[in-house]
PDB file of C-alpha atoms in Angstrom:
ATOM      1  CA  UNK A   1     -14.393  23.182  -2.624  1.00 50.00           C
ATOM      2  CA  UNK A   2     -15.589  19.425  -3.533  1.00 54.00           C
ATOM      3  CA  UNK A   3     -12.959  17.484  -4.449  1.00 51.00           C
ATOM      4  CA  UNK A   4     -15.406  14.638  -5.580  1.00 45.00           C
ATOM      5  CA  UNK A   5     -16.260  15.390  -8.799  1.00 46.00           C
ATOM      6  CA  UNK A   6     -13.210  15.852 -10.289  1.00 43.00           C
ATOM      7  CA  UNK A   7     -11.871  12.811  -8.720  1.00 42.00           C
ATOM      8  CA  UNK A   8     -14.337  10.688  -9.579  1.00 42.00           C
ATOM      9  CA  UNK A   9     -14.350  12.139 -13.059  1.00 40.00           C
ATOM     10  CA  UNK A  10     -10.017  11.291 -13.805  1.00 43.00           C
ATOM     11  CA  UNK A  11     -11.110   8.094 -12.273  1.00 46.00           C
ATOM     12  CA  UNK A  12     -13.878   7.188 -15.344  1.00 43.00           C
ATOM     13  CA  UNK A  13     -11.106   8.520 -17.517  1.00 43.00           C
ATOM     14  CA  UNK A  14      -8.816   6.128 -16.321  1.00 41.00           C
ATOM     15  CA  UNK A  15     -11.082   3.013 -16.098  1.00 42.00           C
ATOM     16  CA  UNK A  16     -11.950   4.123 -19.823  1.00 40.00           C
ATOM     17  CA  UNK A  17      -8.249   5.203 -21.791  1.00 42.00           C
ATOM     18  CA  UNK A  18      -6.361   3.210 -20.449  1.00 50.00           C
ATOM     19  CA  UNK A  19      -3.322   4.515 -17.812  1.00 49.00           C
ATOM     20  CA  UNK A  20      -2.590   7.482 -15.912  1.00 55.00           C
ATOM     21  CA  UNK A  21       0.467   8.471 -13.441  1.00 58.00           C
ATOM     22  CA  UNK A  22       1.385  10.088 -10.184  1.00 53.00           C
ATOM     23  CA  UNK A  23       4.210  11.334  -9.146  1.00 58.00           C
ATOM     24  CA  UNK A  24       5.722  10.889  -5.701  1.00 61.00           C
ATOM     25  CA  UNK A  25       9.355  12.598  -6.383  1.00 76.00           C
ATOM     26  CA  UNK A  26      10.705  14.950  -4.190  1.00 83.00           C
ATOM     27  CA  UNK A  27      15.063  16.837  -4.937  1.00 90.00           C
ATOM     28  CA  UNK A  28      17.103  15.891  -1.161  1.00 93.00           C
ATOM     29  CA  UNK A  29      19.502  18.119  -3.038  1.00 95.00           C
ATOM     30  CA  UNK A  30      19.460  19.233  -6.329  1.00 95.00           C
ATOM     31  CA  UNK A  31      21.734  18.085  -9.555  1.00 95.00           C
ATOM     32  CA  UNK A  32      24.361  21.514 -10.481  1.00 95.00           C
ATOM     33  CA  UNK A  33      23.039  24.078 -12.985  1.00 94.00           C
ATOM     34  CA  UNK A  34      27.062  22.682 -14.516  1.00 94.00           C
ATOM     35  CA  UNK A  35      25.842  18.545 -13.577  1.00 96.00           C
ATOM     36  CA  UNK A  36      22.577  19.469 -15.878  1.00 95.00           C
ATOM     37  CA  UNK A  37      24.464  21.076 -18.618  1.00 94.00           C
ATOM     38  CA  UNK A  38      27.023  19.066 -19.071  1.00 96.00           C
ATOM     39  CA  UNK A  39      26.237  15.250 -17.356  1.00 96.00           C
ATOM     40  CA  UNK A  40      25.799  12.196 -18.868  1.00 97.00           C
ATOM     41  CA  UNK A  41      25.053   8.824 -16.980  1.00 98.00           C
ATOM     42  CA  UNK A  42      27.709   6.001 -17.868  1.00 97.00           C
ATOM     43  CA  UNK A  43      26.875   3.045 -14.949  1.00 98.00           C
ATOM     44  CA  UNK A  44      23.698   2.441 -13.200  1.00 98.00           C
ATOM     45  CA  UNK A  45      24.334   0.308 -10.323  1.00 98.00           C
ATOM     46  CA  UNK A  46      20.353  -1.004  -8.568  1.00 97.00           C
ATOM     47  CA  UNK A  47      20.590  -1.634  -5.077  1.00 96.00           C
ATOM     48  CA  UNK A  48      16.529  -3.228  -4.067  1.00 93.00           C
ATOM     49  CA  UNK A  49      14.989  -4.692  -1.255  1.00 85.00           C
ATOM     50  CA  UNK A  50      12.402  -7.738  -0.978  1.00 88.00           C
ATOM     51  CA  UNK A  51      11.105  -7.572  -3.892  1.00 90.00           C
ATOM     52  CA  UNK A  52       8.491  -9.647  -6.126  1.00 88.00           C
ATOM     53  CA  UNK A  53      10.572  -9.133  -9.124  1.00 89.00           C
ATOM     54  CA  UNK A  54      11.122 -11.505 -12.180  1.00 90.00           C
ATOM     55  CA  UNK A  55      14.791 -12.660 -12.747  1.00 93.00           C
ATOM     56  CA  UNK A  56      15.849  -9.821 -15.168  1.00 95.00           C
ATOM     57  CA  UNK A  57      14.047  -7.163 -13.663  1.00 93.00           C
ATOM     58  CA  UNK A  58      17.780  -6.071 -12.613  1.00 96.00           C
ATOM     59  CA  UNK A  59      18.695  -5.850 -17.065  1.00 97.00           C
ATOM     60  CA  UNK A  60      15.107  -4.095 -17.661  1.00 95.00           C
ATOM     61  CA  UNK A  61      15.423  -2.100 -14.875  1.00 96.00           C
ATOM     62  CA  UNK A  62      18.709  -0.395 -16.353  1.00 98.00           C
ATOM     63  CA  UNK A  63      18.257  -1.255 -19.689  1.00 97.00           C
ATOM     64  CA  UNK A  64      14.876   1.659 -19.916  1.00 96.00           C
ATOM     65  CA  UNK A  65      16.482   4.137 -17.564  1.00 97.00           C
ATOM     66  CA  UNK A  66      20.177   3.876 -19.700  1.00 98.00           C
ATOM     67  CA  UNK A  67      17.935   4.710 -22.369  1.00 98.00           C
ATOM     68  CA  UNK A  68      15.682   7.420 -20.885  1.00 97.00           C
ATOM     69  CA  UNK A  69      18.835   9.686 -19.544  1.00 98.00           C
ATOM     70  CA  UNK A  70      20.525   8.573 -22.906  1.00 97.00           C
ATOM     71  CA  UNK A  71      17.757  11.180 -24.543  1.00 96.00           C
ATOM     72  CA  UNK A  72      17.627  14.459 -22.045  1.00 96.00           C
ATOM     73  CA  UNK A  73      21.663  13.904 -20.824  1.00 96.00           C
ATOM     74  CA  UNK A  74      24.340  13.787 -23.347  1.00 93.00           C
ATOM     75  CA  UNK A  75      26.649  16.095 -21.695  1.00 95.00           C
ATOM     76  CA  UNK A  76      30.855  14.700 -21.245  1.00 96.00           C
ATOM     77  CA  UNK A  77      31.452  14.562 -17.452  1.00 97.00           C
ATOM     78  CA  UNK A  78      30.638  11.305 -17.373  1.00 98.00           C
ATOM     79  CA  UNK A  79      27.674   9.925 -13.907  1.00 98.00           C
ATOM     80  CA  UNK A  80      27.044   6.768 -12.268  1.00 98.00           C
ATOM     81  CA  UNK A  81      23.344   7.062 -10.766  1.00 98.00           C
ATOM     82  CA  UNK A  82      22.938   5.118  -8.167  1.00 98.00           C
ATOM     83  CA  UNK A  83      19.133   3.347  -7.864  1.00 98.00           C
ATOM     84  CA  UNK A  84      17.712   1.848  -4.513  1.00 97.00           C
ATOM     85  CA  UNK A  85      14.166  -0.276  -5.427  1.00 95.00           C
ATOM     86  CA  UNK A  86      12.424  -0.175  -1.592  1.00 94.00           C
ATOM     87  CA  UNK A  87       8.670  -0.500  -3.199  1.00 90.00           C
ATOM     88  CA  UNK A  88       8.096  -2.207  -6.367  1.00 88.00           C
ATOM     89  CA  UNK A  89       4.404  -2.821  -6.284  1.00 86.00           C
ATOM     90  CA  UNK A  90       2.335  -5.019  -9.676  1.00 82.00           C
ATOM     91  CA  UNK A  91      -1.358  -5.266 -10.286  1.00 70.00           C
ATOM     92  CA  UNK A  92      -3.579  -7.538  -9.636  1.00 56.00           C
ATOM     93  CA  UNK A  93      -4.697  -8.939 -13.719  1.00 47.00           C
ATOM     94  CA  UNK A  94      -8.248  -9.199 -12.380  1.00 38.00           C
ATOM     95  CA  UNK A  95      -9.125  -6.096 -10.622  1.00 41.00           C
ATOM     96  CA  UNK A  96      -7.890  -3.782 -13.312  1.00 41.00           C
ATOM     97  CA  UNK A  97      -9.745  -5.848 -15.252  1.00 40.00           C
ATOM     98  CA  UNK A  98     -12.705  -5.885 -13.382  1.00 41.00           C
ATOM     99  CA  UNK A  99     -12.726  -1.824 -11.716  1.00 47.00           C
ATOM    100  CA  UNK A 100      -9.018  -0.248 -11.783  1.00 56.00           C
ATOM    101  CA  UNK A 101      -4.502  -1.370 -10.757  1.00 67.00           C
ATOM    102  CA  UNK A 102      -2.224   0.135 -10.287  1.00 75.00           C
ATOM    103  CA  UNK A 103       1.742  -0.089 -10.692  1.00 79.00           C
ATOM    104  CA  UNK A 104       3.599   1.307  -7.587  1.00 84.00           C
ATOM    105  CA  UNK A 105       7.574   2.379  -7.034  1.00 88.00           C
ATOM    106  CA  UNK A 106       9.605   4.222  -4.299  1.00 93.00           C
ATOM    107  CA  UNK A 107      12.842   4.661  -4.801  1.00 95.00           C
ATOM    108  CA  UNK A 108      15.570   7.018  -4.333  1.00 97.00           C
ATOM    109  CA  UNK A 109      18.589   8.009  -7.377  1.00 97.00           C
ATOM    110  CA  UNK A 110      21.933   9.710  -6.303  1.00 98.00           C
ATOM    111  CA  UNK A 111      24.163  10.350  -9.194  1.00 98.00           C
ATOM    112  CA  UNK A 112      27.677  10.728  -8.385  1.00 98.00           C
ATOM    113  CA  UNK A 113      31.015  12.275 -10.114  1.00 98.00           C
ATOM    114  CA  UNK A 114      32.795   9.156 -11.620  1.00 97.00           C
ATOM    115  CA  UNK A 115      36.016  10.804 -11.298  1.00 96.00           C
ATOM    116  CA  UNK A 116      35.867  12.117  -7.335  1.00 97.00           C
ATOM    117  CA  UNK A 117      33.424   9.716  -5.988  1.00 97.00           C
ATOM    118  CA  UNK A 118      31.362  12.274  -4.818  1.00 97.00           C
ATOM    119  CA  UNK A 119      27.597  12.302  -4.726  1.00 98.00           C
ATOM    120  CA  UNK A 120      25.942  15.058  -6.210  1.00 98.00           C
ATOM    121  CA  UNK A 121      23.009  15.161  -6.348  1.00 98.00           C
ATOM    122  CA  UNK A 122      20.119  12.992  -4.154  1.00 97.00           C
ATOM    123  CA  UNK A 123      16.139  12.172  -5.273  1.00 97.00           C
ATOM    124  CA  UNK A 124      13.621  10.681  -4.282  1.00 96.00           C
ATOM    125  CA  UNK A 125      11.252   8.612  -7.218  1.00 94.00           C
ATOM    126  CA  UNK A 126       7.711   7.699  -6.251  1.00 91.00           C
ATOM    127  CA  UNK A 127       5.132   6.519  -9.865  1.00 86.00           C
ATOM    128  CA  UNK A 128       2.213   5.234  -9.286  1.00 86.00           C
ATOM    129  CA  UNK A 129       0.373   4.879 -12.652  1.00 80.00           C
ATOM    130  CA  UNK A 130      -2.969   3.674 -12.440  1.00 77.00           C
ATOM    131  CA  UNK A 131      -4.609   1.849 -15.489  1.00 63.00           C
ATOM    132  CA  UNK A 132      -8.088   0.202 -16.207  1.00 50.00           C
ATOM    133  CA  UNK A 133      -9.323  -2.161 -17.801  1.00 44.00           C
ATOM    134  CA  UNK A 134      -8.404  -1.150 -21.532  1.00 40.00           C
ATOM    135  CA  UNK A 135      -5.105  -0.825 -20.015  1.00 42.00           C
ATOM    136  CA  UNK A 136      -4.714  -4.808 -18.787  1.00 40.00           C
ATOM    137  CA  UNK A 137      -1.563  -5.466 -21.713  1.00 41.00           C
ATOM    138  CA  UNK A 138       0.437  -1.999 -20.744  1.00 43.00           C
ATOM    139  CA  UNK A 139      -0.776  -2.349 -17.085  1.00 37.00           C
ATOM    140  CA  UNK A 140       0.935  -6.161 -16.888  1.00 45.00           C
ATOM    141  CA  UNK A 141       4.465  -4.207 -18.233  1.00 73.00           C
ATOM    142  CA  UNK A 142       4.691  -3.703 -14.222  1.00 81.00           C
ATOM    143  CA  UNK A 143       8.453  -4.074 -14.234  1.00 88.00           C
ATOM    144  CA  UNK A 144       9.068  -2.401 -18.162  1.00 90.00           C
ATOM    145  CA  UNK A 145       6.632   0.763 -16.975  1.00 87.00           C
ATOM    146  CA  UNK A 146       7.464   1.142 -13.540  1.00 90.00           C
ATOM    147  CA  UNK A 147      11.283   1.488 -14.817  1.00 93.00           C
ATOM    148  CA  UNK A 148      10.546   3.969 -17.789  1.00 92.00           C
ATOM    149  CA  UNK A 149       8.713   5.419 -14.973  1.00 91.00           C
ATOM    150  CA  UNK A 150      11.984   6.507 -13.145  1.00 94.00           C
ATOM    151  CA  UNK A 151      14.105   7.331 -16.278  1.00 96.00           C
ATOM    152  CA  UNK A 152      11.708  10.094 -16.594  1.00 94.00           C
ATOM    153  CA  UNK A 153      11.351  11.431 -13.921  1.00 94.00           C
ATOM    154  CA  UNK A 154      15.097  11.819 -13.399  1.00 96.00           C
ATOM    155  CA  UNK A 155      15.291  13.236 -16.728  1.00 96.00           C
ATOM    156  CA  UNK A 156      12.503  16.320 -15.279  1.00 94.00           C
ATOM    157  CA  UNK A 157      14.314  16.014 -11.460  1.00 94.00           C
ATOM    158  CA  UNK A 158      18.132  16.674 -12.433  1.00 96.00           C
ATOM    159  CA  UNK A 159      18.077  16.998 -16.334  1.00 96.00           C
ATOM    160  CA  UNK A 160      15.292  19.160 -17.737  1.00 92.00           C
ATOM    161  CA  UNK A 161      14.290  20.437 -20.590  1.00 82.00           C
ATOM    162  CA  UNK A 162      15.823  23.900 -21.735  1.00 76.00           C
ATOM    163  CA  UNK A 163      13.135  26.458 -21.914  1.00 69.00           C
TER     164      UNK A 163
END
């Protein structure tokens, strides 16, 4: 099966329409069903490598991730999210205008029972958001965009909506 026509079509759609998100996330150790149903994230800690981010990044990240988690994890048992960001690449505005660009985030998310201090889940979080010339404004807000994507990924992996 030749994938080139599909990739070319997807690339053209991105250039014409806006953004496309790709996940490279995985579960290292899953949250138990009890925690999924009854957990909520009360605290967020963030560690990061040598990233080129604004001085406001920590506050942006915590606020955006907390807002996402508040929407998907509304239980009564308190958790702490220990987030670690290893990579955060922002799209080059010139390249995004001409062809396309990508905002990339790679990191880890650990959920810790605040009462016992025990790690109850561990996830790898990876998001790549590709945008074309019509998405230049959205792609320019990389820190906000990737922080929301981190929260979305954690919601999908740890606190999926009931079926």
